[in-house]
Coordinates of N, CA and C in Angstrom, one line a residue:
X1 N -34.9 -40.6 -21.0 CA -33.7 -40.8 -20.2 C -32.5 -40.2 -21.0
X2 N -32.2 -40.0 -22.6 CA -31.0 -39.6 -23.1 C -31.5 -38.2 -23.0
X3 N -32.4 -37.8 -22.8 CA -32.5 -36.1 -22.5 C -31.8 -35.6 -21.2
X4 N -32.2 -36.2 -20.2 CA -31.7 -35.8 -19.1 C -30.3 -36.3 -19.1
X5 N -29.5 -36.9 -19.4 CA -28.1 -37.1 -19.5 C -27.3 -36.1 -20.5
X6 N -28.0 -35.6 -22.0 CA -27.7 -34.9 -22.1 C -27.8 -33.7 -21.8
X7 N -28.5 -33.2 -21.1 CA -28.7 -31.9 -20.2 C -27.6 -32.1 -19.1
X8 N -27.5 -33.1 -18.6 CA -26.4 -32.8 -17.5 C -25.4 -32.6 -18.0
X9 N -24.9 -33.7 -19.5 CA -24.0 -33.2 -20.0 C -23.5 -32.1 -20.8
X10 N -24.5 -31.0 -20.8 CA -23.9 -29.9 -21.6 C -24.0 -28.9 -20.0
X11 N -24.6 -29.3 -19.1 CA -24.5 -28.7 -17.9 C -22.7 -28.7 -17.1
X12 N -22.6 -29.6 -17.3 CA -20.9 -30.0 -17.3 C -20.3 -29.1 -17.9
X13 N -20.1 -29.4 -19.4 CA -19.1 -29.0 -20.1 C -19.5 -27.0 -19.9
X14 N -20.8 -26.4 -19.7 CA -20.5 -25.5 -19.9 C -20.4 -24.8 -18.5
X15 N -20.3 -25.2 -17.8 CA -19.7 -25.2 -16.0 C -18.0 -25.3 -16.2
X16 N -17.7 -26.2 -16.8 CA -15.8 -26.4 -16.9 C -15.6 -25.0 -18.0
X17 N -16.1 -24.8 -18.9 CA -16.1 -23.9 -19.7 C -15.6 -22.6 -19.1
X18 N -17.0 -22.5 -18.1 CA -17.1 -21.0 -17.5 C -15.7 -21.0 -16.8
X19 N -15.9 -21.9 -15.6 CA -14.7 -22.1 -14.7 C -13.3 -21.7 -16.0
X20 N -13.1 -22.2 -17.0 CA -11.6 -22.4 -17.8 C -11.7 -20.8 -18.0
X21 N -12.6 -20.3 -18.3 CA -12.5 -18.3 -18.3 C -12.5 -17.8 -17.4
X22 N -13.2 -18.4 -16.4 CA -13.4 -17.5 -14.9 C -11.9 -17.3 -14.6
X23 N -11.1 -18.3 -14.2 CA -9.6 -18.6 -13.7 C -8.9 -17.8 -14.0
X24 N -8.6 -17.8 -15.2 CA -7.6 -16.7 -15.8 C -7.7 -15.5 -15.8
X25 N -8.7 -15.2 -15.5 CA -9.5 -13.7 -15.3 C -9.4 -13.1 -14.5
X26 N -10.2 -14.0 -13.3 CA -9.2 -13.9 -11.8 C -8.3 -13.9 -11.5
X27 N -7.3 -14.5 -11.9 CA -5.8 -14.5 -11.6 C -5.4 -13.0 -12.4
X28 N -5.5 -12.6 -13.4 CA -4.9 -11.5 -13.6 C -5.4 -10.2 -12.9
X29 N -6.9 -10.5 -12.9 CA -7.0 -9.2 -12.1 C -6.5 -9.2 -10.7
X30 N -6.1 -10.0 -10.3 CA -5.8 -10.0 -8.7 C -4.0 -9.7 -9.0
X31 N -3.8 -9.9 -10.0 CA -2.1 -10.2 -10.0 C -1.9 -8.9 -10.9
X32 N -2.7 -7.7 -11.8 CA -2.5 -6.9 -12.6 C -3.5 -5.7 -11.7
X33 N -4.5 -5.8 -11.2 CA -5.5 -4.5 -11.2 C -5.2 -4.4 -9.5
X34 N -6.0 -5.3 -8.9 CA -6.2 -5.1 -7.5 C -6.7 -6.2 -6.8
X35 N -6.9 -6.1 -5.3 CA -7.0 -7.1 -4.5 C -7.1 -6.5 -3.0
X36 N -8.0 -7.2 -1.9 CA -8.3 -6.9 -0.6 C -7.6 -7.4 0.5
X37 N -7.4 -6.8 1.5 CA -6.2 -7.8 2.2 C -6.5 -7.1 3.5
X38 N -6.2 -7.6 4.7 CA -6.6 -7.3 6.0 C -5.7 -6.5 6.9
X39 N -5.6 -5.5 6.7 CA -4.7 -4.6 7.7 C -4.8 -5.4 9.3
X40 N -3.1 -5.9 9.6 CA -3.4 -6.1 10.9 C -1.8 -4.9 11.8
X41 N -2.7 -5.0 12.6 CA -1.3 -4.5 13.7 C -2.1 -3.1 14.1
X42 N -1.0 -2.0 14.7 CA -1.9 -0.4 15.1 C -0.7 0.3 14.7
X43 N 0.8 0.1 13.4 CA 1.4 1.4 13.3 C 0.5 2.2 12.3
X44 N -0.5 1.5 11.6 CA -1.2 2.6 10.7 C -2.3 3.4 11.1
X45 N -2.6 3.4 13.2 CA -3.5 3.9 13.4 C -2.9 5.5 13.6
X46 N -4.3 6.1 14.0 CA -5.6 6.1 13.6 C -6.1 6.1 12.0
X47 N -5.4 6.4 10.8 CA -5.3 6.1 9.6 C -6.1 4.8 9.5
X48 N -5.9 3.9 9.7 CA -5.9 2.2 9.4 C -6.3 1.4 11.0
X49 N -7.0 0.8 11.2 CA -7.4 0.1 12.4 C -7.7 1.0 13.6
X50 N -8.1 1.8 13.6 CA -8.2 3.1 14.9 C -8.8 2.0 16.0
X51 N -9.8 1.0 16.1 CA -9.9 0.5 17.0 C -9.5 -0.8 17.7
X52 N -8.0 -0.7 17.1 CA -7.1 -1.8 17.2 C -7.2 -3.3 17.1
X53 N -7.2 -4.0 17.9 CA -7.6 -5.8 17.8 C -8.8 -5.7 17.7
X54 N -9.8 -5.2 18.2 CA -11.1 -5.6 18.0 C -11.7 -5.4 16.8
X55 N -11.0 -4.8 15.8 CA -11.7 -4.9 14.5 C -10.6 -4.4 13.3
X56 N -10.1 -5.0 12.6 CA -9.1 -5.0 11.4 C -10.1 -4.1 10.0
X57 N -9.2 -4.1 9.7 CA -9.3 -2.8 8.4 C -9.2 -3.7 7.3
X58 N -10.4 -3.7 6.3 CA -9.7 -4.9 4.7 C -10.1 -3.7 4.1
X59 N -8.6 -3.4 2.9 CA -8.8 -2.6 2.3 C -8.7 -3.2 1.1
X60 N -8.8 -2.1 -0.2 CA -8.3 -2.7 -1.5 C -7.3 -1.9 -1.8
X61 N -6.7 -3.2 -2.4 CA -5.2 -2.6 -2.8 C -4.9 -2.3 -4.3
X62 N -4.9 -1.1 -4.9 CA -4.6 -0.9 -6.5 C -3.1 -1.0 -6.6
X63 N -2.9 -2.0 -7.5 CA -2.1 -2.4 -8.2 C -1.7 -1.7 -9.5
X64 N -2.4 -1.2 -10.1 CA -2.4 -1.1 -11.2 C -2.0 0.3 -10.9
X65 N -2.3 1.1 -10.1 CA -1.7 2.8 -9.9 C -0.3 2.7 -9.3
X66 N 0.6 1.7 -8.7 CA 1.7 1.6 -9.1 C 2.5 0.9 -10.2
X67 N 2.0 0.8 -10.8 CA 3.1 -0.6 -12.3 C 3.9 0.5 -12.5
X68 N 3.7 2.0 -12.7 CA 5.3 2.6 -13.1 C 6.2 3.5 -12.1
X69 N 5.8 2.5 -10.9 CA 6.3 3.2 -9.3 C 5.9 4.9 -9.4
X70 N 4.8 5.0 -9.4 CA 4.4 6.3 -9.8 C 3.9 6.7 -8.3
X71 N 4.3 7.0 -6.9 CA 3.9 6.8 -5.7 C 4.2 7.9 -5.4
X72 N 2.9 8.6 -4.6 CA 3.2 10.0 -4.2 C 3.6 10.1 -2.7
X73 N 3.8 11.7 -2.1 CA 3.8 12.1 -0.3 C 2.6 11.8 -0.5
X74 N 2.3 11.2 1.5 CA 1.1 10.7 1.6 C 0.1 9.7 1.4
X75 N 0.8 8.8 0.1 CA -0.1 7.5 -0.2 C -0.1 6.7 0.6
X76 N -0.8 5.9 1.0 CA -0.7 4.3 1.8 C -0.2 3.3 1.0
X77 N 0.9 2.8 0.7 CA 1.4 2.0 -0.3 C 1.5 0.5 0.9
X78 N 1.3 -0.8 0.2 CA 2.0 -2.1 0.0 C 3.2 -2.5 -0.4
X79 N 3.8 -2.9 0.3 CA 5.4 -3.0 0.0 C 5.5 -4.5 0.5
X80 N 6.8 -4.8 -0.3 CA 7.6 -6.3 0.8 C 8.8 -5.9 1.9
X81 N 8.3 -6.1 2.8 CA 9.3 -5.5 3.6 C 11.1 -6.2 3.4
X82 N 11.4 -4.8 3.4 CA 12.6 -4.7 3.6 C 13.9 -5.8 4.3
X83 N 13.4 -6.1 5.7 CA 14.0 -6.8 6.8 C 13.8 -8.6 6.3
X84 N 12.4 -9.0 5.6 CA 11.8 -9.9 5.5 C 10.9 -10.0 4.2
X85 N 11.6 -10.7 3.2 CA 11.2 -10.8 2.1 C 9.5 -11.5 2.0
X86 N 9.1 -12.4 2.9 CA 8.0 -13.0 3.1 C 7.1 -12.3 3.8
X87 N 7.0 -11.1 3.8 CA 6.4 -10.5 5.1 C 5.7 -9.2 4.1
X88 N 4.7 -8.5 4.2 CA 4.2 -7.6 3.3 C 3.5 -6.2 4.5
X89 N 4.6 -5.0 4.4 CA 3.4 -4.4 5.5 C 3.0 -2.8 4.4
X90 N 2.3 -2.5 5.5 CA 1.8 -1.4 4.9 C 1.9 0.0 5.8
X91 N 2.4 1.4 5.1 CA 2.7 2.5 5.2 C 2.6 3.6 4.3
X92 N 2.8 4.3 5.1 CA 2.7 6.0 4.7 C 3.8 6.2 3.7
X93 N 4.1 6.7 2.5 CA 4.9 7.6 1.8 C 5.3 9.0 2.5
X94 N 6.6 8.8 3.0 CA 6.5 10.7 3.6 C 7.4 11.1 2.7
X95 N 8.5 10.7 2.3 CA 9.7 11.3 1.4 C 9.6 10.7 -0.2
X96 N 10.3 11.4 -1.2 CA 10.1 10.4 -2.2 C 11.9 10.9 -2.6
X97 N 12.0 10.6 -3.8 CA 14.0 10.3 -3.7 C 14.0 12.0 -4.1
X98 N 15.2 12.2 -3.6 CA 15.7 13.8 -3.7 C 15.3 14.1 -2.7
X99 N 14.3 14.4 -1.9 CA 13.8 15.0 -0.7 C 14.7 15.0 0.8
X100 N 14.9 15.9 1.4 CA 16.2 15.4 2.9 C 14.8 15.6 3.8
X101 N 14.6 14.4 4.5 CA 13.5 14.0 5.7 C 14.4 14.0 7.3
X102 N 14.0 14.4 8.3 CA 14.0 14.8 9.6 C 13.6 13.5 10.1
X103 N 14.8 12.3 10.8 CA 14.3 11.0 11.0 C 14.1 10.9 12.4
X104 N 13.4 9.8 12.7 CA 13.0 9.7 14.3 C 13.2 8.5 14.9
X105 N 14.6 8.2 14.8 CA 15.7 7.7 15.9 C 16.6 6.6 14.3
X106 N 15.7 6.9 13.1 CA 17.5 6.5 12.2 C 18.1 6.8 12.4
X107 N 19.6 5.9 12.2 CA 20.9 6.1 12.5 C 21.7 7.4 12.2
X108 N 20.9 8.3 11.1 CA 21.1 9.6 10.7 C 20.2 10.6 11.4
X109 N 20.5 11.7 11.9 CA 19.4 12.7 11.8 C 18.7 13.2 10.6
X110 N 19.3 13.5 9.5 CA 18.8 13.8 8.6 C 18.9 12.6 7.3
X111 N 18.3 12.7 6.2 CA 18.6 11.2 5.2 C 17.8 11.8 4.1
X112 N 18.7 11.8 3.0 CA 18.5 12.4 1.5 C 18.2 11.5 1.1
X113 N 16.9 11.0 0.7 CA 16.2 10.3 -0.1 C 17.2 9.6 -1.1
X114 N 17.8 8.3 -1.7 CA 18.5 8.3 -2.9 C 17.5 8.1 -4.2
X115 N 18.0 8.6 -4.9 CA 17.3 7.7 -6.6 C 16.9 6.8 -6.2
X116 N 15.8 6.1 -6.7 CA 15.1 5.4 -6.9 C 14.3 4.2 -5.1
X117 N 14.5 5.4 -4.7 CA 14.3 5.0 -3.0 C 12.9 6.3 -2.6
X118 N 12.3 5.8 -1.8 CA 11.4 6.3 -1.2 C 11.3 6.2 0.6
X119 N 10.9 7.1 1.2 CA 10.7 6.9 2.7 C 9.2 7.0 3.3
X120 N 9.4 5.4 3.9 CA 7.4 5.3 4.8 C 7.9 5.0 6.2
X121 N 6.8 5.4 6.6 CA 6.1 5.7 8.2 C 5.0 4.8 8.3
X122 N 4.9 4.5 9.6 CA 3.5 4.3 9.8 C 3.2 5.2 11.2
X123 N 1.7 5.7 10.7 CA 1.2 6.6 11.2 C 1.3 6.7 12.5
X124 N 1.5 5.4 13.4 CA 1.5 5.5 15.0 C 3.1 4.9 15.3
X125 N 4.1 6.3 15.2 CA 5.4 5.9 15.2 C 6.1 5.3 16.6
X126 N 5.4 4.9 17.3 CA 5.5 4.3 18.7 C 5.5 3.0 18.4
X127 N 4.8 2.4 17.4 CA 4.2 0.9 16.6 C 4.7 0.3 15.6
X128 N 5.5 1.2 15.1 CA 5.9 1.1 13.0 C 7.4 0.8 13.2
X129 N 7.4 -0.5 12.6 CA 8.8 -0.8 11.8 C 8.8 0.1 10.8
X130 N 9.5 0.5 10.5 CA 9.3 1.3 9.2 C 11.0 2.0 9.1
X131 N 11.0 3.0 8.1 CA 12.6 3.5 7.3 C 12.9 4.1 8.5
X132 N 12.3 4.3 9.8 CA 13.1 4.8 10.8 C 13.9 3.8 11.2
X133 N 14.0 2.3 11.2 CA 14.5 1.2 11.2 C 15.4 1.1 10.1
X134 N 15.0 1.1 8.8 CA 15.5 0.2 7.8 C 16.1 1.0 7.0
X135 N 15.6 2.2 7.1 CA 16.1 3.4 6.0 C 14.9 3.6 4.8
X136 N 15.8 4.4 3.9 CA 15.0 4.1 2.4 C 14.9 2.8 1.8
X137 N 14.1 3.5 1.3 CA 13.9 1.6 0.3 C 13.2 1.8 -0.6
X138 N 13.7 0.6 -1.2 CA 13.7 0.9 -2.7 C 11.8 0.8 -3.2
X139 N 11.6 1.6 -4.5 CA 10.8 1.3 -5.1 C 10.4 0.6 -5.6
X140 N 11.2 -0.7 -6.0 CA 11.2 -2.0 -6.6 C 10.4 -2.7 -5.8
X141 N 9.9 -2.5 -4.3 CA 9.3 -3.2 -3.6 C 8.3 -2.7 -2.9
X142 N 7.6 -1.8 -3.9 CA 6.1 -1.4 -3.7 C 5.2 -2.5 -4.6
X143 N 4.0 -2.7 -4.2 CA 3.5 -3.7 -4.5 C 1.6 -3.2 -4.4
X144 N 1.4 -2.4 -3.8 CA 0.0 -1.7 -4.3 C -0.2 -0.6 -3.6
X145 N -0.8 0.0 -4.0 CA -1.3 1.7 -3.0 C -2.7 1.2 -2.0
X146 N -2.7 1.5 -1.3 CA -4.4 1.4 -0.7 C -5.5 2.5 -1.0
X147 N -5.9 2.0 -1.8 CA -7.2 3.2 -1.9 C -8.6 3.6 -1.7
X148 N -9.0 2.3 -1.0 CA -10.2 2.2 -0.7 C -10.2 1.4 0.8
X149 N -10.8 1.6 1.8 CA -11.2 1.2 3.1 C -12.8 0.2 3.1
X150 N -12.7 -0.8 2.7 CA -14.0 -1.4 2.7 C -15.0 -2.2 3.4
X151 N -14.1 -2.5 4.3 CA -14.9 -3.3 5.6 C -14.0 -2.4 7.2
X152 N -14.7 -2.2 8.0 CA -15.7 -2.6 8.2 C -17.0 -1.4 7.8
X153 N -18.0 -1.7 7.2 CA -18.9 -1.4 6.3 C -19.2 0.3 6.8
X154 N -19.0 0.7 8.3 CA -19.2 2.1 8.7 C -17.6 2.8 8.5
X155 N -16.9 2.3 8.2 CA -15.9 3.2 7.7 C -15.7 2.8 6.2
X156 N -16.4 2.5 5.5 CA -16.3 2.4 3.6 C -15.7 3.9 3.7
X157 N -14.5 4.3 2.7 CA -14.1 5.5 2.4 C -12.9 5.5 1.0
X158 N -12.5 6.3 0.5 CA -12.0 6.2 -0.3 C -10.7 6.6 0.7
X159 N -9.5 6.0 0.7 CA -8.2 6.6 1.1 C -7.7 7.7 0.7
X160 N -7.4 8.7 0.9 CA -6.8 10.1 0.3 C -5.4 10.5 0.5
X161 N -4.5 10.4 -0.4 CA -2.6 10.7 -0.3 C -3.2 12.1 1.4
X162 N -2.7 11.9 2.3 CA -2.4 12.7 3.2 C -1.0 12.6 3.8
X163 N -0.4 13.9 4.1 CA 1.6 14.0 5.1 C 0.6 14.4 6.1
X164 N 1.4 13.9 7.5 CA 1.5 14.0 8.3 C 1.8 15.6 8.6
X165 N 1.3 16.9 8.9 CA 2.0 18.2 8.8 C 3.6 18.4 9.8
X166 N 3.3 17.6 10.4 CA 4.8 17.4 11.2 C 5.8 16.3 10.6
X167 N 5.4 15.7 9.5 CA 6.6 14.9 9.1 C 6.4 15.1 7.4
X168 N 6.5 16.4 6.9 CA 7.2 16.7 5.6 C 8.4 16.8 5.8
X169 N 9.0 16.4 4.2 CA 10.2 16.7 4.1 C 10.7 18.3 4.1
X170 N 12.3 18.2 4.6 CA 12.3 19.4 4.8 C 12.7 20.1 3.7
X171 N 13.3 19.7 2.5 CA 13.5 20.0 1.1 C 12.8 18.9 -0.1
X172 N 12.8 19.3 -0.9 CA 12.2 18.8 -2.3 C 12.9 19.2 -3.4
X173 N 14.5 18.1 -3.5 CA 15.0 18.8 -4.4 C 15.0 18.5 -6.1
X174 N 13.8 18.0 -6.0 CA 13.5 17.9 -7.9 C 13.0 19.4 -8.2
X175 N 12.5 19.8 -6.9 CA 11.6 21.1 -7.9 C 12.7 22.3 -7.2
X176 N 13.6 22.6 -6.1 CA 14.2 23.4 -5.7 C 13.3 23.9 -4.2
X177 N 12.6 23.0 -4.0 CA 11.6 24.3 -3.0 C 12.0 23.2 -1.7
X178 N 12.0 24.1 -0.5 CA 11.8 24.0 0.6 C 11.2 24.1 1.6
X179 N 10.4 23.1 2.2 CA 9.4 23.4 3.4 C 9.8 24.2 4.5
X180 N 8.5 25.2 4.8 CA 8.7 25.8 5.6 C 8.5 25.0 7.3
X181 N 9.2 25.7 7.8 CA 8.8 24.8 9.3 C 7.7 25.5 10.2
X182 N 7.4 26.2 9.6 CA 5.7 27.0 10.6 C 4.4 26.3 9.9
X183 N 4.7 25.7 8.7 CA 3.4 25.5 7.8 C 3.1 23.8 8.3

């Protein structure tokens, strides 16, 4: 009988043990590396949910490829939205700061990217709150890139930075160059 009590009891302590490592481990990588989360809605279709309500998109979100707002044209970024600080959506990178973007019913027709501001879309602009609403916004409130498509299991893919060829910026003024409008 003191055998089997002590077997349970080092079965305990090294269960609490694991658990006291597991935790902390978990918590950072979900709060430093990455994490999965369920695309809902259709402004990121066909990109993200192409077959709308009947089946959601869980992707993973790297975290860790923005910590120094390092966010390209074309990424699928995680942000907090703008309008609603409790609300998290997800879009396209089309402008990054410096760039003058061609907007589709902002208050401006045209809008120069400022410092430290970026401009997203979502792919089905019939559907998307997005900077056509709110403007630019800031960088400070990117929160992961999407880089992987994981469920559902026939679309596993890796996410790839793609622009929209109809919604580049029409200048890029870090480097001097300007898009052409036939390309």
């Amino acid at each position: 009988m003191a055998q089997t009590g002590g077997f349970g009891r080092r079965y305990i302590k090294a269960f609490v043990s694991g658990f006291l490592v597991a935790v902390p481990v978990t918590v950072t990588v979900l709060d430093r590396l990455a994490y999965v989360a369920r695309v809902e809605g259709a402004s990121m279709q066909p990109s993200l949910n192409p077959e709308g309500a009947a089946a959601s998109d869980i992707v993973l979100l790297n975290r860790w490829s923005v910590r120094n707002y390092q966010v390209q044209r074309g990424d699928i970024v995680s942000l907090v939205s703008p309008k609603n600080p409790e609300q998290k959506i997800i879009k396209r990178v089309i402008a990054l700061e410096g760039d003058i973007i061609k907007t589709m019913g902002y208050k401006n027709r045209y809008v120069k990217v400022p410092d430290g501001h970026f401009w997203v879309e979502g792919d089905h602009h019939g559907c998307s709150f997005d900077s056509n609403n709110f403007g630019p916004v800031s960088l400070g409130l990117v929160h992961a890139r999407a880089s992987h498509i994981i469920w559902p299991l026939n679309r596993w893919q890796k996410i790839e930075p793609a622009l929209p060829k109809d919604r580049r910026p029409l200048s890029d003024w870090s480097d001097g160059s300007t898009a052409d409008k036939d390309d």
